[in-house]
C-alpha cells in the first residue's frame, strides 16, 4: 500500500526547511500548492515552488489553486 504523511513546517526560511525535511526523511514524493506571483514581486523573488523544483531530490507534484 501507499503510506502518506502530512507535515506542517513552520520556519523563517520555508524553502530550506522543506528541502531539509525531504532529505532527512528520504521522501519519495512531495505534494505542494502553488500560486502565481504577479507584477514586480514575480520579477524580484524566487517562489518556493521554483526553489523546490531545483532542490528536492524526489518527485515534486505542484497543485495549482483553481481560478
mmCIF file of C-alpha atoms in Angstrom, residues 32-36 61-67:
data_model
loop_
_atom_site.group_PDB
_atom_site.id
_atom_site.type_symbol
_atom_site.label_atom_id
_atom_site.label_comp_id
_atom_site.label_asym_id
_atom_site.label_seq_id
_atom_site.Cartn_x
_atom_site.Cartn_y
_atom_site.Cartn_z
ATOM 1 C CA UNK A 32 2.509 21.186 -2.502
ATOM 2 C CA UNK A 33 0.333 24.030 -3.685
ATOM 3 C CA UNK A 34 1.443 26.857 -5.923
ATOM 4 C CA UNK A 35 0.231 30.367 -6.665
ATOM 5 C CA UNK A 36 1.060 32.757 -9.475
ATOM 6 C CA UNK A 61 3.836 17.466 -7.563
ATOM 7 C CA UNK A 62 2.626 21.071 -7.746
ATOM 8 C CA UNK A 63 -1.100 21.670 -7.378
ATOM 9 C CA UNK A 64 -2.485 24.922 -8.750
ATOM 10 C CA UNK A 65 -5.411 26.549 -6.995
ATOM 11 C CA UNK A 66 -8.426 26.816 -9.325
ATOM 12 C CA UNK A 67 -9.097 30.343 -10.604
#
